[in-house]
GROMACS .gro file of C-alpha atoms in nm:
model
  229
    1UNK     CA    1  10.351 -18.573  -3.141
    2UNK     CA    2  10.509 -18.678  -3.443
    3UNK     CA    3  10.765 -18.993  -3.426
    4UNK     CA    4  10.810 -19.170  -3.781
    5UNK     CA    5  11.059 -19.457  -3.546
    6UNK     CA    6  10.782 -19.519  -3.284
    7UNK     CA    7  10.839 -19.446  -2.932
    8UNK     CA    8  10.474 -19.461  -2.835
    9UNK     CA    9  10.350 -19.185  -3.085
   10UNK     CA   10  10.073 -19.159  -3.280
   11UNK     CA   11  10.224 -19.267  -3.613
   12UNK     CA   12  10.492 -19.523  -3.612
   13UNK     CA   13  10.560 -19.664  -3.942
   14UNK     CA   14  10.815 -19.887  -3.835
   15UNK     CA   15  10.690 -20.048  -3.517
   16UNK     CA   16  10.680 -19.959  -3.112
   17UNK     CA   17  10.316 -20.032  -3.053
   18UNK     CA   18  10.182 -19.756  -3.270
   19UNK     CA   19   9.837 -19.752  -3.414
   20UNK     CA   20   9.957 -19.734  -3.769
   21UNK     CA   21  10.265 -19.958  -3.870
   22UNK     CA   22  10.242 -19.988  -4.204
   23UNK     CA   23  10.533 -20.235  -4.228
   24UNK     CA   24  10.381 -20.424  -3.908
   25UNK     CA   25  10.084 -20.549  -4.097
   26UNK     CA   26   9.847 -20.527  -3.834
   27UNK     CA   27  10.000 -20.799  -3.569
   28UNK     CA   28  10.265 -21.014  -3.517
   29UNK     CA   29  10.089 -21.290  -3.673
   30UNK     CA   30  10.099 -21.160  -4.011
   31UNK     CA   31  10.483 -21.218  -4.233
   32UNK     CA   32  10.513 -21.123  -4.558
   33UNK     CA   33  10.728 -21.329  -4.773
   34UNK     CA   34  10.552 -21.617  -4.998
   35UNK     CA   35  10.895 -21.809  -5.048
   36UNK     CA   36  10.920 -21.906  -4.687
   37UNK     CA   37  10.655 -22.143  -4.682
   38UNK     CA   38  10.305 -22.079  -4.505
   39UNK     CA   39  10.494 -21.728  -4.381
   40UNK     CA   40  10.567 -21.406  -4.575
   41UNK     CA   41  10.932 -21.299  -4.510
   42UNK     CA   42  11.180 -21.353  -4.796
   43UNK     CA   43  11.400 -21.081  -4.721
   44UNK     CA   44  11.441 -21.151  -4.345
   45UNK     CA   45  11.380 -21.544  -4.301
   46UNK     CA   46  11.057 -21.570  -4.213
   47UNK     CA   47  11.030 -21.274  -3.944
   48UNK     CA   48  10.774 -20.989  -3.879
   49UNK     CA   49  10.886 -20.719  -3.991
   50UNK     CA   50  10.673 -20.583  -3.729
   51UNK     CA   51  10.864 -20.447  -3.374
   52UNK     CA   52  11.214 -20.510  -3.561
   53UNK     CA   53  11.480 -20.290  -3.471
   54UNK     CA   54  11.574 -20.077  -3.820
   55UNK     CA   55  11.912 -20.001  -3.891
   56UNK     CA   56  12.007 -19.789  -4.251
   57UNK     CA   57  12.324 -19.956  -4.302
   58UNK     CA   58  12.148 -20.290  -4.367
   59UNK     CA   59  11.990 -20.134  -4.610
   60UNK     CA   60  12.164 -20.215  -4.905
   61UNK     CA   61  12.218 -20.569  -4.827
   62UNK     CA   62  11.838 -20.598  -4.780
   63UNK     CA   63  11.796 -20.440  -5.142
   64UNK     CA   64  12.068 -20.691  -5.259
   65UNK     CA   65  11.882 -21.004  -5.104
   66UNK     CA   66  11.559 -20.889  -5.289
   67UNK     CA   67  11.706 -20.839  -5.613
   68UNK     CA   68  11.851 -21.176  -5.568
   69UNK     CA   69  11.483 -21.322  -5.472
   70UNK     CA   70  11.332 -21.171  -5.762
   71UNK     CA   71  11.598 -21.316  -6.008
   72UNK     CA   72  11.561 -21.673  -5.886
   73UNK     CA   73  11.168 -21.665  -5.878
   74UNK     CA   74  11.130 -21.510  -6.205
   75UNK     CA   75  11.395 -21.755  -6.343
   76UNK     CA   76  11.218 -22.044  -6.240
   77UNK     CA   77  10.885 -21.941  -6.394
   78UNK     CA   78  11.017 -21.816  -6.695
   79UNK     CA   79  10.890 -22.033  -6.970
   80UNK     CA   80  11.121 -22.246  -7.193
   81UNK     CA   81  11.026 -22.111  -7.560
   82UNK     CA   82  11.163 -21.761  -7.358
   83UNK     CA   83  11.508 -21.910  -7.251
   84UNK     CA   84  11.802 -21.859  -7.430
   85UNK     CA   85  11.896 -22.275  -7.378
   86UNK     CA   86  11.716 -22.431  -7.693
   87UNK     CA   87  11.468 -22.686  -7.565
   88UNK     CA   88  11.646 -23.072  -7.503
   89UNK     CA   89  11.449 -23.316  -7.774
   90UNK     CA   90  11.314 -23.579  -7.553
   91UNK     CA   91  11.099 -23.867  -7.661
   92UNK     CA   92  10.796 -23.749  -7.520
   93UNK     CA   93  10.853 -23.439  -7.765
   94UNK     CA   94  10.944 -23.668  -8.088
   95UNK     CA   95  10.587 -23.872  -7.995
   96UNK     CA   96  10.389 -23.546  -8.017
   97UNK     CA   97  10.548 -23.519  -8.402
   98UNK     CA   98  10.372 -23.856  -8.543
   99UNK     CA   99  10.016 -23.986  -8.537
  100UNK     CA  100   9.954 -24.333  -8.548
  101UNK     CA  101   9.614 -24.447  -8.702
  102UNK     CA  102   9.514 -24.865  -8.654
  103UNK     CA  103   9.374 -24.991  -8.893
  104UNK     CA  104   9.034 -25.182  -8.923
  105UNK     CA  105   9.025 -25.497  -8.852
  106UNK     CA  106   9.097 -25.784  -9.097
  107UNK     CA  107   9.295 -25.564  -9.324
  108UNK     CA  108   9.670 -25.678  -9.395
  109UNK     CA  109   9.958 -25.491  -9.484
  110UNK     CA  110  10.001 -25.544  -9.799
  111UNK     CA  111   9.620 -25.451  -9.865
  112UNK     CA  112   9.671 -25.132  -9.686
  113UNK     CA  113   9.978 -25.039  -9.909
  114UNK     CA  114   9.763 -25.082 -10.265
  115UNK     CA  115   9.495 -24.836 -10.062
  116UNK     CA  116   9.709 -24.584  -9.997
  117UNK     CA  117   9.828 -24.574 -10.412
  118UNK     CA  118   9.454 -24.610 -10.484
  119UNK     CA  119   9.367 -24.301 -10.213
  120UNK     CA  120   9.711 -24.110 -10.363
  121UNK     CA  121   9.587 -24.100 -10.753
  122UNK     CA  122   9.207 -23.988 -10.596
  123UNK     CA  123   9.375 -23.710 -10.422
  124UNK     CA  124   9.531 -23.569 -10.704
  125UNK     CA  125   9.869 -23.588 -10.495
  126UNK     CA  126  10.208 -23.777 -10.651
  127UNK     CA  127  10.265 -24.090 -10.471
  128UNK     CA  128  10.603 -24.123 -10.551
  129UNK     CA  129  10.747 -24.479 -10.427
  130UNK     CA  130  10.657 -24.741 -10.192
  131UNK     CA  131  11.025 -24.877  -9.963
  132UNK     CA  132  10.923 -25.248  -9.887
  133UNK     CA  133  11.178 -25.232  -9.640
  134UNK     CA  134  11.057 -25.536  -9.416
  135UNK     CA  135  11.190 -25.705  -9.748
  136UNK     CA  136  11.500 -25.523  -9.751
  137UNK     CA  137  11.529 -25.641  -9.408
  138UNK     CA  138  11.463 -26.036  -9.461
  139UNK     CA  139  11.719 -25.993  -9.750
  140UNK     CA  140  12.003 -25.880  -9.519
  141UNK     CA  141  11.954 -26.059  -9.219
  142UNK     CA  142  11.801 -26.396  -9.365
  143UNK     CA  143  11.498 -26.351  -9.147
  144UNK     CA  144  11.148 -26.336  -9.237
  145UNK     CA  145  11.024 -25.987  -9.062
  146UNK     CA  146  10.698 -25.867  -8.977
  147UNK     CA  147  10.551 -25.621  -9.210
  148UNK     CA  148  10.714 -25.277  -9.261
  149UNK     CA  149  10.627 -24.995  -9.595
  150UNK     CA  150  10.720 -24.690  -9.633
  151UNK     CA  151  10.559 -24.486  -9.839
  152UNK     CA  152  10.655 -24.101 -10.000
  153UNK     CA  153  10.431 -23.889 -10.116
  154UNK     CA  154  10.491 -23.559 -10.221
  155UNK     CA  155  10.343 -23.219 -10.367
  156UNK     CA  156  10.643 -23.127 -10.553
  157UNK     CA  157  10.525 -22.723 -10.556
  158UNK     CA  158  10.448 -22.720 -10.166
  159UNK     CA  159  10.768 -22.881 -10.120
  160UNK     CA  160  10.982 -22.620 -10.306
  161UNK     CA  161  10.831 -22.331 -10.080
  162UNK     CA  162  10.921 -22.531  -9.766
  163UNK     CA  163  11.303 -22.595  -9.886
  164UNK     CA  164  11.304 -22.217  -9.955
  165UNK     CA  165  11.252 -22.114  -9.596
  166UNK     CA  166  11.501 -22.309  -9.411
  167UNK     CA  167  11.708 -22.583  -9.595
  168UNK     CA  168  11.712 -22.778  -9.309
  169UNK     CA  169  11.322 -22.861  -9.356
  170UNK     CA  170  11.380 -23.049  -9.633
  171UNK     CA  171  11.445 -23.314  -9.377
  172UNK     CA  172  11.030 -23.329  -9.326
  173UNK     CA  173  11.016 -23.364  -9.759
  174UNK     CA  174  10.820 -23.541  -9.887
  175UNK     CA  175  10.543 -23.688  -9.702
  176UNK     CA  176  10.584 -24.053  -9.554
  177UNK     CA  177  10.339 -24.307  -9.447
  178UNK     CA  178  10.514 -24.602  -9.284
  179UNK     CA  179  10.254 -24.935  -9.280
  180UNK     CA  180  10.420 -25.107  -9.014
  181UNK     CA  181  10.263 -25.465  -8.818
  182UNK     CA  182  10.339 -25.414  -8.467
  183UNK     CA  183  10.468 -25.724  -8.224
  184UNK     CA  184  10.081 -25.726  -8.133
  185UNK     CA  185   9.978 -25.818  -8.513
  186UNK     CA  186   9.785 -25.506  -8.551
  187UNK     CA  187   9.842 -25.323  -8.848
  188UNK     CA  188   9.900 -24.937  -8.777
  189UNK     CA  189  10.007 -24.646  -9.033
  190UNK     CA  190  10.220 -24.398  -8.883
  191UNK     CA  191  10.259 -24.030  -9.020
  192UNK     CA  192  10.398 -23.692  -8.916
  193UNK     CA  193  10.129 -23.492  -8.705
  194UNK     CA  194   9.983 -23.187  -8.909
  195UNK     CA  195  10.048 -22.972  -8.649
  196UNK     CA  196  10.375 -23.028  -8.723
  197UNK     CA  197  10.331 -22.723  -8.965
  198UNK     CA  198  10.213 -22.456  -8.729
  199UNK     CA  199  10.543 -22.479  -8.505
  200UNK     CA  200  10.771 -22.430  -8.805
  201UNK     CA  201  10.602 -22.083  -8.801
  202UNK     CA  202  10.564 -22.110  -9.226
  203UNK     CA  203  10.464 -21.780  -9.379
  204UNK     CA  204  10.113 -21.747  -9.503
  205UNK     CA  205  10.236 -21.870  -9.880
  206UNK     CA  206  10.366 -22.186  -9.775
  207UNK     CA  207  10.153 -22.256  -9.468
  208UNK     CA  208   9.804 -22.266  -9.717
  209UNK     CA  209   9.963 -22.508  -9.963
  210UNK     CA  210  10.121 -22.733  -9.700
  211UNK     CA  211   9.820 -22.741  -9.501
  212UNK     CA  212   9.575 -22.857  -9.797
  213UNK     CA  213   9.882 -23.115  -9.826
  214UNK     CA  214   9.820 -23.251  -9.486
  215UNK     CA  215   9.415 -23.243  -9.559
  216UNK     CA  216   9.543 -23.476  -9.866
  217UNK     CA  217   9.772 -23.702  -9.669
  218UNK     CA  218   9.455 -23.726  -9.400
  219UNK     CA  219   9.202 -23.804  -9.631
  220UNK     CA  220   9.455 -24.093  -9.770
  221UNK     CA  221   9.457 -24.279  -9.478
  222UNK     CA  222   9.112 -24.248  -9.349
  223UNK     CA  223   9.077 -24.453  -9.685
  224UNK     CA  224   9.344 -24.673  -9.632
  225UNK     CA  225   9.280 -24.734  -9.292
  226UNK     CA  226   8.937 -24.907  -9.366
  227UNK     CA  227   9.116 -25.035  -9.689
  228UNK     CA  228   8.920 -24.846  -9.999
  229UNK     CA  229   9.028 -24.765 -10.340
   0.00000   0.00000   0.00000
């Protein structure tokens, strides 16, 4: 005989001790439903649907409660760079903008500063001015301060195609190399991470230039950093 509600027949999709119960998975062991913890049942708390009595007019609030699962789950996995909320700037996320590069041993600040000119005019790249602002600093306050340089450096070209994309990248312009003593007494240059350049998506004309910018700006403080000329 053939029974598609059970009732002892020989196919039974939704339960009564049939041989084949598709929706039964098996035995009453088995739950399907991976947000209720080690069981499978989202859409019924946990519960078999196996030997469950089935009534059509819960239908639609069945179908309701699994749209609503599948809204919440793919929410929470949904990555950030796909949400509409812009990401929230945290510090961890300004960090991964700058590079910091000690320098050797034995090398002051001031020595590091007439390296990085020196390393600048190599490199074929304008350094533009040098902001001694640990004496700007001593000069307003009254106190000596530890050492602090920054210093601007700039491709004036590579620069123009950046300012053309999005005005508000002229923020970035031009390139900086602070020289800055720490409380420790270690001497460290800090600069903006190249890879800096590949998130602001620039198109292929101004990504090339800005790039063999940043191979300039490296190759400046490798030198500086063991304090050549």
């Amino acid at each position: 005989s053939f029974g598609p509600f059970g009732g002892g027949t020989s196919f039974g999709p939704f339960g009564g001790g049939n041989s084949m119960q598709p929706f039964g998975l098996n035995t009453g062991s088995n739950r399907f439903g991976p947000m209720n913890g080690s069981n499978m049942g989202p859409f019924n708390g946990g519960h078999n649907w196996q030997n469950q009595p089935f009534n059509p007019a819960q239908i639609q609030q069945v179908a309701e409660e699994a749209v609503s699962t599948v809204q919440e789950v793919v929410t929470a996995v949904q990555p950030a760079a796909e949400s509409s909320e812009p990401a929230q700037m945290t510090a961890e996320l300004f960090m991964q903008m700058v590079q910091v590069t000690e320098v050797d041993e034995g090398i002051t600040g001031p020595e590091v500063d007439e390296s990085i000119k020196s390393m600048a005019t190599n490199e074929s790249i304008l350094h533009v001015a040098m902001f001694p602002l640990s004496e700007q600093i001593t000069n307003v306050t009254g106190k000596p301060y530890r050492h602090l340089t920054i210093h601007n450096i700039c491709d004036a070209a590579t620069a123009g195609k950046i300012a053309d994309i999005d005005d508000r990248y002229a923020v970035i312009l031009p390139c900086r190399i602070a020289v800055v003593e720490g409380k420790d007494g270690k001497i460290r240059m800090i600069s903006m991470n190249p890879d800096v350049m590949h998130a602001m998506q620039l198109p292929e004309d101004a990504l090339g230039p800005a790039m063999d910018v940043a191979e300039k700006m490296n190759a400046i403080i490798e030198g500086a950093q063991e304090g050549s000329f």
